[in-house]
Amino acid sequence: RAGAVLQWGFSDRRAGSRQGRAMQKNPPFQKWKMDKEAIARKALVSLSKDLQEKLCKGLASKSSETWFDGALNSLTLDDATSQTLRKEVHRDAPSIKAEQAEKVVLRCFRRKVNTLRCIGHGVLLPILEELFPAVYASAAAAATAAAPPVAPAAEGGAAGAFAGTAAGAAAAAAGVHAV
């Protein structure tokens, strides 16, 4: 079997020597559907504890409309994460040169963050809440305390989706009643 010629003229010995050593960019599409939590945990393991806590605080705060992207965009590559990713790169490609390894580490970090972005906050929030319950609770409490309270609509005023908004105030001033 060793050295047998395959369909395109390459020997399987050459192909077999690279098997299992290639770096995975992203998991296959079918795995995204089934193992979102496992993929998220694997991506989070590569991040340092400081970055995981920063992400947890950012996601728990929900401070703006783009809170999820804002929390992920605020992550920057730190030394601990860089060392972890460098070890992963050298494990997958031990003969890689140092300058090329740094480029690959940056690319791997961006891919990890984008993997978390693709998985979404519905899967990511429960994992971070499980890993950092105290950090998540304090950030969520601070966000709740900082958020302006929404006044309930008065009887006969604009209620429903417009309550507490400028459109609701304009409708209440005009005497429009919600159905």
PDB file of C-alpha atoms in Angstrom:
ATOM      1  CA  ARG A   1       0.000   0.000   0.000  1.00  0.00           C
ATOM      2  CA  ALA A   2       2.803   2.429   0.767  1.00  0.00           C
ATOM      3  CA  GLY A   3       3.855   4.277  -2.359  1.00  0.00           C
ATOM      4  CA  ALA A   4       0.822   3.248  -4.416  1.00  0.00           C
ATOM      5  CA  VAL A   5      -0.101   5.732  -7.119  1.00  0.00           C
ATOM      6  CA  LEU A   6      -3.481   7.386  -6.707  1.00  0.00           C
ATOM      7  CA  GLN A   7      -5.837   8.659  -9.405  1.00  0.00           C
ATOM      8  CA  TRP A   8      -3.982  11.938 -10.114  1.00  0.00           C
ATOM      9  CA  GLY A   9      -0.498  10.514  -9.954  1.00  0.00           C
ATOM     10  CA  PHE A  10       0.343  11.371  -6.328  1.00  0.00           C
ATOM     11  CA  SER A  11       1.491   8.639  -4.019  1.00  0.00           C
ATOM     12  CA  ASP A  12      -0.600   7.903  -0.951  1.00  0.00           C
ATOM     13  CA  ARG A  13       2.568   7.913   1.156  1.00  0.00           C
ATOM     14  CA  ARG A  14       2.922  11.633   0.511  1.00  0.00           C
ATOM     15  CA  ALA A  15      -0.762  12.297   1.121  1.00  0.00           C
ATOM     16  CA  GLY A  16      -0.781  10.148   4.258  1.00  0.00           C
ATOM     17  CA  SER A  17       2.113  12.012   5.833  1.00  0.00           C
ATOM     18  CA  ARG A  18       0.068  15.248   5.869  1.00  0.00           C
ATOM     19  CA  GLN A  19      -3.117  13.600   7.083  1.00  0.00           C
ATOM     20  CA  GLY A  20      -4.243  14.849  10.482  1.00  0.00           C
ATOM     21  CA  ARG A  21      -1.680  17.644  10.596  1.00  0.00           C
ATOM     22  CA  ALA A  22      -3.508  20.303   8.629  1.00  0.00           C
ATOM     23  CA  MET A  23      -4.919  23.153  10.691  1.00  0.00           C
ATOM     24  CA  GLN A  24      -8.689  23.384  10.766  1.00  0.00           C
ATOM     25  CA  LYS A  25      -9.984  26.795   9.780  1.00  0.00           C
ATOM     26  CA  ASN A  26     -13.594  26.348  10.847  1.00  0.00           C
ATOM     27  CA  PRO A  27     -15.668  23.270  11.540  1.00  0.00           C
ATOM     28  CA  PRO A  28     -17.741  21.828   8.702  1.00  0.00           C
ATOM     29  CA  PHE A  29     -21.178  23.377   8.230  1.00  0.00           C
ATOM     30  CA  GLN A  30     -23.046  20.324   9.507  1.00  0.00           C
ATOM     31  CA  LYS A  31     -21.187  20.528  12.824  1.00  0.00           C
ATOM     32  CA  TRP A  32     -22.331  24.151  13.261  1.00  0.00           C
ATOM     33  CA  LYS A  33     -25.901  22.921  13.439  1.00  0.00           C
ATOM     34  CA  MET A  34     -25.320  20.144  15.967  1.00  0.00           C
ATOM     35  CA  ASP A  35     -22.455  21.148  18.240  1.00  0.00           C
ATOM     36  CA  LYS A  36     -22.776  24.918  18.715  1.00  0.00           C
ATOM     37  CA  GLU A  37     -22.109  24.713  22.431  1.00  0.00           C
ATOM     38  CA  ALA A  38     -19.059  22.473  21.993  1.00  0.00           C
ATOM     39  CA  ILE A  39     -17.667  24.759  19.283  1.00  0.00           C
ATOM     40  CA  ALA A  40     -18.206  27.819  21.497  1.00  0.00           C
ATOM     41  CA  ARG A  41     -16.486  26.151  24.448  1.00  0.00           C
ATOM     42  CA  LYS A  42     -13.538  25.180  22.241  1.00  0.00           C
ATOM     43  CA  ALA A  43     -13.191  28.764  20.991  1.00  0.00           C
ATOM     44  CA  LEU A  44     -13.462  30.165  24.532  1.00  0.00           C
ATOM     45  CA  VAL A  45     -10.773  27.816  25.874  1.00  0.00           C
ATOM     46  CA  SER A  46      -8.221  29.482  23.607  1.00  0.00           C
ATOM     47  CA  LEU A  47      -8.958  32.910  25.100  1.00  0.00           C
ATOM     48  CA  SER A  48      -7.301  34.001  28.339  1.00  0.00           C
ATOM     49  CA  LYS A  49      -9.349  34.279  31.536  1.00  0.00           C
ATOM     50  CA  ASP A  50      -9.088  38.084  31.321  1.00  0.00           C
ATOM     51  CA  LEU A  51     -10.560  38.111  27.816  1.00  0.00           C
ATOM     52  CA  GLN A  52     -13.267  35.665  28.841  1.00  0.00           C
ATOM     53  CA  GLU A  53     -14.223  37.922  31.760  1.00  0.00           C
ATOM     54  CA  LYS A  54     -14.136  41.015  29.530  1.00  0.00           C
ATOM     55  CA  LEU A  55     -16.417  39.267  27.058  1.00  0.00           C
ATOM     56  CA  CYS A  56     -18.728  38.185  29.880  1.00  0.00           C
ATOM     57  CA  LYS A  57     -18.982  41.755  31.215  1.00  0.00           C
ATOM     58  CA  GLY A  58     -19.579  43.152  27.735  1.00  0.00           C
ATOM     59  CA  LEU A  59     -22.272  40.631  26.898  1.00  0.00           C
ATOM     60  CA  ALA A  60     -24.013  40.941  30.247  1.00  0.00           C
ATOM     61  CA  SER A  61     -24.211  44.727  30.069  1.00  0.00           C
ATOM     62  CA  LYS A  62     -26.303  44.922  26.863  1.00  0.00           C
ATOM     63  CA  SER A  63     -25.608  48.648  26.837  1.00  0.00           C
ATOM     64  CA  SER A  64     -26.565  49.449  23.245  1.00  0.00           C
ATOM     65  CA  GLU A  65     -28.275  48.023  20.188  1.00  0.00           C
ATOM     66  CA  THR A  66     -24.988  46.564  18.977  1.00  0.00           C
ATOM     67  CA  TRP A  67     -23.989  45.132  22.341  1.00  0.00           C
ATOM     68  CA  PHE A  68     -23.063  41.702  21.003  1.00  0.00           C
ATOM     69  CA  ASP A  69     -20.788  42.948  18.224  1.00  0.00           C
ATOM     70  CA  GLY A  70     -19.423  45.660  20.492  1.00  0.00           C
ATOM     71  CA  ALA A  71     -18.420  43.118  23.126  1.00  0.00           C
ATOM     72  CA  LEU A  72     -16.700  40.913  20.545  1.00  0.00           C
ATOM     73  CA  ASN A  73     -15.021  43.867  18.819  1.00  0.00           C
ATOM     74  CA  SER A  74     -13.605  45.072  22.147  1.00  0.00           C
ATOM     75  CA  LEU A  75     -11.513  41.901  22.486  1.00  0.00           C
ATOM     76  CA  THR A  76      -7.842  42.410  21.697  1.00  0.00           C
ATOM     77  CA  LEU A  77      -5.095  39.833  21.572  1.00  0.00           C
ATOM     78  CA  ASP A  78      -3.271  39.705  24.913  1.00  0.00           C
ATOM     79  CA  ASP A  79      -0.083  37.845  25.882  1.00  0.00           C
ATOM     80  CA  ALA A  80      -1.777  34.847  27.510  1.00  0.00           C
ATOM     81  CA  THR A  81      -4.080  34.268  24.534  1.00  0.00           C
ATOM     82  CA  SER A  82      -1.173  34.776  22.136  1.00  0.00           C
ATOM     83  CA  GLN A  83       0.872  32.113  23.939  1.00  0.00           C
ATOM     84  CA  THR A  84      -2.043  29.669  23.906  1.00  0.00           C
ATOM     85  CA  LEU A  85      -2.643  30.191  20.194  1.00  0.00           C
ATOM     86  CA  ARG A  86       1.092  29.982  19.458  1.00  0.00           C
ATOM     87  CA  LYS A  87       1.175  26.564  21.170  1.00  0.00           C
ATOM     88  CA  GLU A  88      -1.802  25.423  19.069  1.00  0.00           C
ATOM     89  CA  VAL A  89      -0.115  26.640  15.882  1.00  0.00           C
ATOM     90  CA  HIS A  90       3.192  24.926  16.712  1.00  0.00           C
ATOM     91  CA  ARG A  91       1.356  21.732  17.629  1.00  0.00           C
ATOM     92  CA  ASP A  92      -0.383  21.716  14.224  1.00  0.00           C
ATOM     93  CA  ALA A  93       2.622  22.983  12.212  1.00  0.00           C
ATOM     94  CA  PRO A  94       5.862  22.428  14.161  1.00  0.00           C
ATOM     95  CA  SER A  95       8.176  23.628  11.379  1.00  0.00           C
ATOM     96  CA  ILE A  96       6.515  27.023  10.895  1.00  0.00           C
ATOM     97  CA  LYS A  97       8.808  30.062  10.988  1.00  0.00           C
ATOM     98  CA  ALA A  98       8.423  32.586  13.809  1.00  0.00           C
ATOM     99  CA  GLU A  99       7.336  35.546  11.678  1.00  0.00           C
ATOM    100  CA  GLN A 100       4.781  33.432   9.849  1.00  0.00           C
ATOM    101  CA  ALA A 101       3.586  31.971  13.149  1.00  0.00           C
ATOM    102  CA  GLU A 102       2.759  35.466  14.436  1.00  0.00           C
ATOM    103  CA  LYS A 103       0.606  36.127  11.376  1.00  0.00           C
ATOM    104  CA  VAL A 104      -1.141  32.798  11.866  1.00  0.00           C
ATOM    105  CA  VAL A 105      -1.734  33.568  15.556  1.00  0.00           C
ATOM    106  CA  LEU A 106      -3.440  36.857  14.640  1.00  0.00           C
ATOM    107  CA  ARG A 107      -5.545  35.085  12.028  1.00  0.00           C
ATOM    108  CA  CYS A 108      -6.488  32.346  14.511  1.00  0.00           C
ATOM    109  CA  PHE A 109      -7.562  34.962  17.061  1.00  0.00           C
ATOM    110  CA  ARG A 110      -9.795  36.688  14.507  1.00  0.00           C
ATOM    111  CA  ARG A 111     -11.277  33.323  13.551  1.00  0.00           C
ATOM    112  CA  LYS A 112     -12.009  32.432  17.173  1.00  0.00           C
ATOM    113  CA  VAL A 113     -13.806  35.751  17.702  1.00  0.00           C
ATOM    114  CA  ASN A 114     -15.741  35.365  14.440  1.00  0.00           C
ATOM    115  CA  THR A 115     -16.652  31.805  15.382  1.00  0.00           C
ATOM    116  CA  LEU A 116     -18.196  33.152  18.585  1.00  0.00           C
ATOM    117  CA  ARG A 117     -19.962  35.826  16.525  1.00  0.00           C
ATOM    118  CA  CYS A 118     -21.431  33.199  14.183  1.00  0.00           C
ATOM    119  CA  ILE A 119     -22.599  31.005  17.027  1.00  0.00           C
ATOM    120  CA  GLY A 120     -24.537  33.887  18.539  1.00  0.00           C
ATOM    121  CA  HIS A 121     -25.402  35.217  21.951  1.00  0.00           C
ATOM    122  CA  GLY A 122     -28.122  32.621  22.574  1.00  0.00           C
ATOM    123  CA  VAL A 123     -25.486  29.907  22.967  1.00  0.00           C
ATOM    124  CA  LEU A 124     -22.654  32.074  24.282  1.00  0.00           C
ATOM    125  CA  LEU A 125     -24.436  33.812  27.176  1.00  0.00           C
ATOM    126  CA  PRO A 126     -25.384  30.634  29.109  1.00  0.00           C
ATOM    127  CA  ILE A 127     -21.821  29.296  28.763  1.00  0.00           C
ATOM    128  CA  LEU A 128     -20.279  32.525  30.078  1.00  0.00           C
ATOM    129  CA  GLU A 129     -22.855  32.705  32.859  1.00  0.00           C
ATOM    130  CA  GLU A 130     -21.870  29.162  33.845  1.00  0.00           C
ATOM    131  CA  LEU A 131     -18.124  29.927  33.736  1.00  0.00           C
ATOM    132  CA  PHE A 132     -18.286  33.310  35.502  1.00  0.00           C
ATOM    133  CA  PRO A 133     -21.511  33.512  37.537  1.00  0.00           C
ATOM    134  CA  ALA A 134     -20.322  36.340  39.821  1.00  0.00           C
ATOM    135  CA  VAL A 135     -18.945  38.481  36.981  1.00  0.00           C
ATOM    136  CA  TYR A 136     -22.058  37.947  34.878  1.00  0.00           C
ATOM    137  CA  ALA A 137     -24.408  38.756  37.767  1.00  0.00           C
ATOM    138  CA  SER A 138     -22.554  41.938  38.738  1.00  0.00           C
ATOM    139  CA  ALA A 139     -22.372  43.181  35.128  1.00  0.00           C
ATOM    140  CA  ALA A 140     -26.054  42.415  34.559  1.00  0.00           C
ATOM    141  CA  ALA A 141     -27.010  44.169  37.802  1.00  0.00           C
ATOM    142  CA  ALA A 142     -24.930  47.217  36.896  1.00  0.00           C
ATOM    143  CA  ALA A 143     -26.521  47.336  33.448  1.00  0.00           C
ATOM    144  CA  THR A 144     -30.006  47.080  34.953  1.00  0.00           C
ATOM    145  CA  ALA A 145     -29.280  49.851  37.461  1.00  0.00           C
ATOM    146  CA  ALA A 146     -27.853  52.116  34.740  1.00  0.00           C
ATOM    147  CA  ALA A 147     -30.757  51.611  32.328  1.00  0.00           C
ATOM    148  CA  PRO A 148     -33.472  54.259  32.484  1.00  0.00           C
ATOM    149  CA  PRO A 149     -36.763  52.844  33.747  1.00  0.00           C
ATOM    150  CA  VAL A 150     -39.578  52.574  31.255  1.00  0.00           C
ATOM    151  CA  ALA A 151     -42.728  54.109  32.676  1.00  0.00           C
ATOM    152  CA  PRO A 152     -45.872  52.044  32.175  1.00  0.00           C
ATOM    153  CA  ALA A 153     -48.415  53.555  29.833  1.00  0.00           C
ATOM    154  CA  ALA A 154     -51.173  55.441  31.571  1.00  0.00           C
ATOM    155  CA  GLU A 155     -54.770  54.350  31.219  1.00  0.00           C
ATOM    156  CA  GLY A 156     -56.041  55.516  27.844  1.00  0.00           C
ATOM    157  CA  GLY A 157     -52.547  56.520  26.683  1.00  0.00           C
ATOM    158  CA  ALA A 158     -50.346  55.051  23.979  1.00  0.00           C
ATOM    159  CA  ALA A 159     -49.515  51.529  25.130  1.00  0.00           C
ATOM    160  CA  GLY A 160     -47.856  48.503  23.654  1.00  0.00           C
ATOM    161  CA  ALA A 161     -44.826  48.727  21.391  1.00  0.00           C
ATOM    162  CA  PHE A 162     -44.678  52.551  21.541  1.00  0.00           C
ATOM    163  CA  ALA A 163     -44.760  52.896  25.324  1.00  0.00           C
ATOM    164  CA  GLY A 164     -41.698  54.720  26.639  1.00  0.00           C
ATOM    165  CA  THR A 165     -40.593  55.937  23.196  1.00  0.00           C
ATOM    166  CA  ALA A 166     -40.743  59.300  21.468  1.00  0.00           C
ATOM    167  CA  ALA A 167     -43.452  57.949  19.160  1.00  0.00           C
ATOM    168  CA  GLY A 168     -45.465  56.858  22.200  1.00  0.00           C
ATOM    169  CA  ALA A 169     -45.125  60.280  23.808  1.00  0.00           C
ATOM    170  CA  ALA A 170     -46.238  61.961  20.578  1.00  0.00           C
ATOM    171  CA  ALA A 171     -49.188  59.599  20.292  1.00  0.00           C
ATOM    172  CA  ALA A 172     -50.180  60.261  23.919  1.00  0.00           C
ATOM    173  CA  ALA A 173     -49.951  64.018  23.350  1.00  0.00           C
ATOM    174  CA  ALA A 174     -52.119  63.713  20.258  1.00  0.00           C
ATOM    175  CA  GLY A 175     -54.669  61.658  22.198  1.00  0.00           C
ATOM    176  CA  VAL A 176     -54.225  58.481  20.112  1.00  0.00           C
ATOM    177  CA  HIS A 177     -55.216  55.313  21.955  1.00  0.00           C
ATOM    178  CA  ALA A 178     -53.609  51.954  21.299  1.00  0.00           C
ATOM    179  CA  VAL A 179     -55.817  49.037  20.432  1.00  0.00           C
TER     180      VAL A 179
END
